[in-house]
């Protein structure tokens, strides 16, 4: 009788030890081994070199643009409205609704959020249920019989539920969730980066079309003037006042202007097709009415370089990539430590379906079916160390990419600020050159009528005026596109809320 009474006592004596072990393991669950994430430092200048910090712009010169605040919640709105162009406003709205690159970026964001949901699911136990029979025939040797004995097949009906849960002893699950969270945030920043690029591309393509409209109008006016000049030359030739050489030169200038006008028309058509694609339309389904570009004068305050780090979506994406890589270092470190998996199953087993749910048919299992609950890696030929080394190298790469992204952002702002500053002076000089060339052309026409100069001098003066007019149109287009480029470089539109279907729940 002694053995019968000793076994329960041993079981009861073991329970406190198991409870103490379990309590110790649960305490270890808070011992994460992953490195704490700190954003790497970057060298930030006190001010942009090209910004006129000593003479800030008054509000009435700053257009509708508002300087960005260093907070993600500060809504700046639809920055393209500072140009005061209703056509551009409508095109921007169309692009955001139908551009396929933006739709692809939205799909990538949804994928990243789905992966985040998958990672978060590891924090919770998994519960499964099953029902069905198994038909089995064991070999005689498995039952301790001789090989020549026969065995009968048996049927076992089973209905049970199982539970599995990994205790996050050393932060593997938490680091995985942190990495997935950073990945989702990076995808959101990349979506915003694609959105900003789309907005800027639409504006710049639109101003490109309008610049070509202005050039086309210029050359069409030139064709009209040269047609009138040719008629005058023909009359003078018929009267015998001039030689055929002047007539040939006048015809040459007319056809040259017609060729240039056709060249502008060709480039304008190509630019309109590119704009159609940005709007998510086939070129055959899009027509933009001619609207020659006029001079655009908007002044955009650059703000401080330190705020650029919070306004540029590409910088935010690079920073989130670092955070994800840092969390994956923690995942790789956790692979060196034990893993505790708690499993259990409960249900009913019976040889007859009718007896399956009898109380006597109940069964349960606590612990893994195969292996052990607590597993400790010992030797893997260096696989875990290689994984850790790779995770650290990826983090170092992302740090370098982040710092390079910041440097590139500073350069883009400085470039566009310099463009606008120099273009302002260049356009003033160009206006003076255009006025001087126009006066020279008027004088040459007068002198030709008086017979004091040849028609070749008139042609040269007209060519100079046309060249100066064309340069002026180009400078107007460059100023408009540089203004858009500066807004893009400053991260314009970063704080605009996401569409409802992409809002994070």
XYZ file of C-alpha atoms in Angstrom, residues 141-477:
337
model
C 5.528 -5.522 -32.788
C 4.135 -2.150 -31.609
C 1.806 -4.017 -29.283
C 4.506 -6.350 -27.916
C 3.294 -9.359 -29.965
C 5.201 -11.666 -32.257
C 5.489 -10.739 -35.871
C 3.124 -13.508 -36.940
C 0.280 -12.409 -34.692
C -2.583 -10.470 -36.199
C -4.010 -7.184 -34.969
C -7.366 -5.578 -35.612
C -7.857 -2.071 -36.879
C -9.489 0.433 -34.571
C -11.473 3.611 -35.009
C -11.061 6.592 -32.711
C -13.464 9.509 -32.742
C -12.064 12.763 -31.442
C -13.572 16.192 -30.662
C -11.219 18.638 -28.979
C -9.972 22.201 -28.718
C -6.290 23.137 -28.495
C -4.512 26.244 -27.247
C -0.934 27.383 -27.999
C 0.851 30.424 -26.642
C 4.455 31.624 -26.628
C 5.547 33.439 -23.498
C 7.645 36.371 -24.687
C 10.537 35.735 -22.316
C 13.179 37.850 -24.007
C 11.190 40.230 -26.176
C 11.202 38.350 -29.467
C 7.498 38.923 -30.067
C 7.628 42.523 -28.817
C 10.576 43.308 -31.100
C 8.773 41.712 -34.039
C 5.739 43.913 -33.381
C 7.963 46.997 -33.047
C 9.598 46.211 -36.385
C 6.236 45.686 -38.102
C 4.909 48.912 -36.591
C 7.892 50.858 -37.899
C 7.475 49.187 -41.299
C 3.843 50.303 -41.440
C 4.814 53.835 -40.467
C 7.520 53.802 -43.117
C 4.997 52.704 -45.743
C 2.697 55.536 -44.702
C 5.552 58.027 -45.059
C 6.430 56.544 -48.459
C 2.801 56.910 -49.523
C 2.936 60.556 -48.531
C 6.216 60.909 -50.413
C 4.616 59.503 -53.564
C 1.654 61.824 -53.031
C 3.912 64.862 -52.669
C 5.906 63.854 -55.742
C 2.671 63.450 -57.698
C 1.392 66.861 -56.621
C 4.678 68.502 -57.597
C 4.902 66.596 -60.901
C 1.366 67.646 -61.856
C 2.115 71.297 -61.067
C 5.414 71.277 -62.936
C 3.921 69.468 -65.939
C 1.056 71.941 -65.969
C 3.428 74.914 -65.946
C 5.484 73.221 -68.665
C 2.385 73.060 -70.887
C 1.555 76.682 -70.142
C 5.124 77.751 -70.925
C 4.887 75.980 -74.286
C 1.526 77.682 -74.845
C 3.260 81.020 -74.321
C 6.043 80.062 -76.711
C 3.547 78.841 -79.286
C 1.598 82.086 -79.046
C 4.841 84.032 -79.450
C 5.804 82.204 -82.649
C 2.304 82.365 -84.077
C 2.368 86.121 -83.573
C 5.791 86.164 -85.202
C 4.438 84.217 -88.184
C 1.624 86.737 -88.566
C 4.024 89.683 -88.441
C 6.396 88.098 -90.937
C 3.530 87.329 -93.284
C 2.638 91.005 -93.209
C 6.286 91.926 -93.710
C 6.541 89.542 -96.672
C 3.515 91.159 -98.289
C 5.150 94.546 -97.878
C 8.434 93.229 -99.330
C 6.609 91.686 -102.282
C 4.921 95.000 -103.073
C 8.230 96.835 -102.936
C 9.837 94.156 -105.078
C 7.056 94.402 -107.657
C 7.579 98.170 -107.674
C 11.281 97.662 -108.280
C 12.373 99.318 -105.036
C 14.315 96.308 -103.693
C 16.153 93.291 -105.053
C 15.001 89.682 -105.048
C 17.530 88.990 -102.282
C 15.407 90.854 -99.717
C 12.330 88.941 -100.901
C 14.104 85.586 -100.488
C 15.303 86.581 -97.032
C 11.789 87.577 -95.968
C 10.388 84.254 -97.159
C 13.157 82.386 -95.324
C 12.377 84.151 -92.057
C 8.670 83.408 -92.441
C 9.198 79.681 -93.003
C 11.701 79.545 -90.162
C 9.096 81.026 -87.793
C 6.512 78.506 -89.027
C 8.935 75.636 -88.355
C 9.618 76.922 -84.850
C 5.890 77.207 -84.182
C 5.394 73.581 -85.275
C 8.241 72.563 -82.966
C 6.507 74.223 -80.022
C 3.239 72.552 -81.001
C 4.961 69.146 -81.060
C 6.532 69.649 -77.622
C 3.265 70.985 -76.252
C 1.421 67.870 -77.418
C 3.996 65.601 -75.771
C 3.806 67.566 -72.503
C 0.009 67.338 -72.531
C 0.239 63.552 -72.960
C 2.600 63.308 -69.965
C 0.170 65.359 -67.877
C -2.696 63.067 -68.912
C -0.822 60.017 -67.615
C -0.194 61.741 -64.282
C -3.951 62.238 -64.048
C -4.553 58.528 -64.650
C -6.022 59.100 -68.105
C -5.189 57.958 -71.607
C -3.835 60.858 -73.714
C -6.775 60.407 -76.116
C -9.188 61.206 -73.260
C -7.539 64.443 -72.141
C -7.372 67.896 -73.647
C -6.089 70.989 -71.899
C -7.162 74.332 -73.321
C -4.346 76.658 -74.302
C -3.463 79.098 -71.528
C -0.157 80.935 -72.053
C 1.930 81.303 -68.924
C 2.125 84.686 -67.269
C 4.767 85.727 -64.785
C 4.263 84.106 -61.386
C 5.508 85.979 -58.351
C 5.222 83.993 -55.131
C 7.646 84.107 -52.223
C 8.018 81.007 -50.099
C 9.730 81.246 -46.695
C 12.096 78.333 -46.196
C 11.902 78.152 -42.404
C 14.655 76.519 -40.349
C 16.661 73.452 -41.435
C 15.824 71.698 -38.168
C 12.114 71.679 -39.016
C 12.847 70.044 -42.369
C 13.495 66.750 -40.575
C 9.833 66.644 -39.535
C 8.337 67.998 -42.745
C 9.858 65.748 -45.398
C 8.091 62.385 -45.841
C 11.175 60.736 -47.348
C 13.164 61.652 -44.216
C 10.381 60.227 -42.050
C 10.430 57.028 -44.120
C 14.211 56.687 -43.752
C 13.940 57.229 -39.982
C 11.227 54.584 -39.649
C 13.374 52.157 -41.635
C 16.077 52.634 -38.978
C 13.591 51.946 -36.212
C 12.458 48.739 -37.908
C 16.044 47.598 -38.412
C 16.840 48.323 -34.761
C 13.871 46.212 -33.636
C 15.015 43.340 -35.854
C 18.360 43.418 -34.063
C 16.349 42.622 -30.927
C 14.620 39.744 -32.724
C 18.015 38.351 -33.765
C 19.355 38.671 -30.198
C 16.330 36.899 -28.741
C 17.170 33.846 -30.852
C 20.095 33.137 -28.472
C 17.760 32.711 -25.483
C 15.173 30.079 -24.481
C 11.642 30.033 -25.852
C 8.683 28.938 -23.761
C 5.650 27.582 -25.596
C 2.583 26.699 -23.538
C 0.211 24.266 -25.238
C -2.833 22.370 -24.145
C -5.755 20.421 -25.526
C -9.045 19.199 -24.095
C -11.958 17.298 -25.537
C -13.426 13.834 -25.961
C -12.200 10.559 -27.459
C -14.256 7.443 -28.078
C -14.273 4.361 -30.247
C -17.950 4.957 -30.999
C -19.478 8.164 -32.249
C -22.468 7.699 -29.965
C -20.237 7.617 -26.880
C -18.032 10.516 -27.925
C -19.533 13.164 -25.670
C -19.939 10.946 -22.607
C -18.254 12.331 -19.479
C -16.109 9.235 -19.247
C -14.718 9.960 -22.747
C -13.146 13.241 -21.725
C -9.423 13.778 -22.310
C -6.893 16.584 -21.897
C -3.240 17.276 -22.593
C -1.080 19.982 -21.020
C 2.264 20.458 -22.675
C 3.633 20.004 -26.194
C 2.695 16.922 -28.161
C 6.212 16.737 -29.582
C 9.357 18.167 -27.981
C 9.531 20.276 -24.830
C 7.812 23.436 -23.636
C 11.062 25.251 -22.899
C 13.622 25.054 -25.695
C 17.176 26.344 -25.461
C 19.358 26.555 -28.584
C 22.842 25.161 -28.055
C 24.598 24.725 -31.397
C 23.558 25.768 -34.893
C 26.850 26.194 -36.721
C 26.823 29.998 -36.403
C 23.405 30.590 -37.962
C 22.089 32.790 -35.144
C 25.300 34.830 -35.009
C 25.138 35.351 -38.753
C 21.533 36.512 -38.415
C 22.523 38.970 -35.691
C 25.462 40.275 -37.728
C 23.200 40.782 -40.718
C 20.571 42.613 -38.629
C 23.228 44.964 -37.266
C 24.611 45.583 -40.763
C 21.126 46.385 -42.073
C 20.714 48.907 -39.250
C 24.061 50.517 -40.082
C 23.001 50.736 -43.733
C 19.724 52.394 -42.792
C 21.555 54.897 -40.582
C 23.767 55.859 -43.514
C 20.738 56.087 -45.816
C 18.952 58.316 -43.303
C 21.853 60.718 -43.019
C 22.257 60.801 -46.797
C 18.539 61.512 -47.205
C 18.856 64.454 -44.827
C 21.850 65.823 -46.740
C 19.992 65.443 -50.026
C 17.004 67.291 -48.579
C 19.200 70.201 -47.491
C 20.785 70.337 -50.951
C 17.398 70.347 -52.710
C 16.176 73.240 -50.573
C 19.367 75.217 -51.148
C 19.223 74.516 -54.907
C 15.674 75.788 -55.275
C 16.280 78.793 -53.042
C 19.312 79.666 -55.178
C 17.307 79.154 -58.365
C 14.592 81.532 -57.240
C 17.064 84.143 -55.984
C 19.180 84.111 -59.137
C 16.161 83.850 -61.435
C 14.758 87.027 -59.906
C 17.900 88.943 -60.843
C 18.168 87.190 -64.189
C 14.593 88.083 -65.120
C 15.222 91.751 -64.286
C 18.249 91.761 -66.577
C 16.300 89.893 -69.232
C 13.470 92.433 -69.141
C 16.009 95.202 -69.757
C 17.561 93.226 -72.602
C 14.147 92.644 -74.172
C 13.261 96.331 -74.016
C 16.585 97.300 -75.582
C 16.278 94.754 -78.379
C 12.700 95.843 -79.125
C 13.842 99.462 -79.418
C 16.702 98.426 -81.674
C 14.253 96.537 -83.897
C 11.968 99.559 -84.203
C 14.913 101.764 -85.163
C 16.124 99.244 -87.743
C 12.691 99.104 -89.392
C 12.620 102.889 -89.614
C 16.116 103.049 -91.092
C 15.290 100.313 -93.615
C 12.265 102.248 -94.803
C 14.513 105.273 -95.208
C 16.994 103.166 -97.156
C 19.897 103.720 -94.806
C 20.424 100.027 -93.909
C 19.910 96.697 -95.653
C 17.112 94.257 -94.948
C 19.678 91.882 -93.440
C 20.099 94.320 -90.549
C 16.315 94.310 -90.025
C 16.260 90.518 -89.980
C 19.050 90.407 -87.416
C 17.246 92.890 -85.175
C 13.993 90.925 -85.402
C 15.813 87.701 -84.616
C 17.307 89.300 -81.540
C 13.893 90.411 -80.301
C 12.416 86.969 -80.888
C 15.316 85.301 -79.073
C 14.929 87.641 -76.096
C 11.176 87.033 -75.985
C 11.748 83.276 -76.033
C 14.276 83.511 -73.181
C 11.769 85.537 -71.158
C 9.125 82.857 -71.625
C 11.609 80.166 -70.568
C 12.593 82.114 -67.443
C 8.935 82.530 -66.475
C 8.483 78.766 -66.781
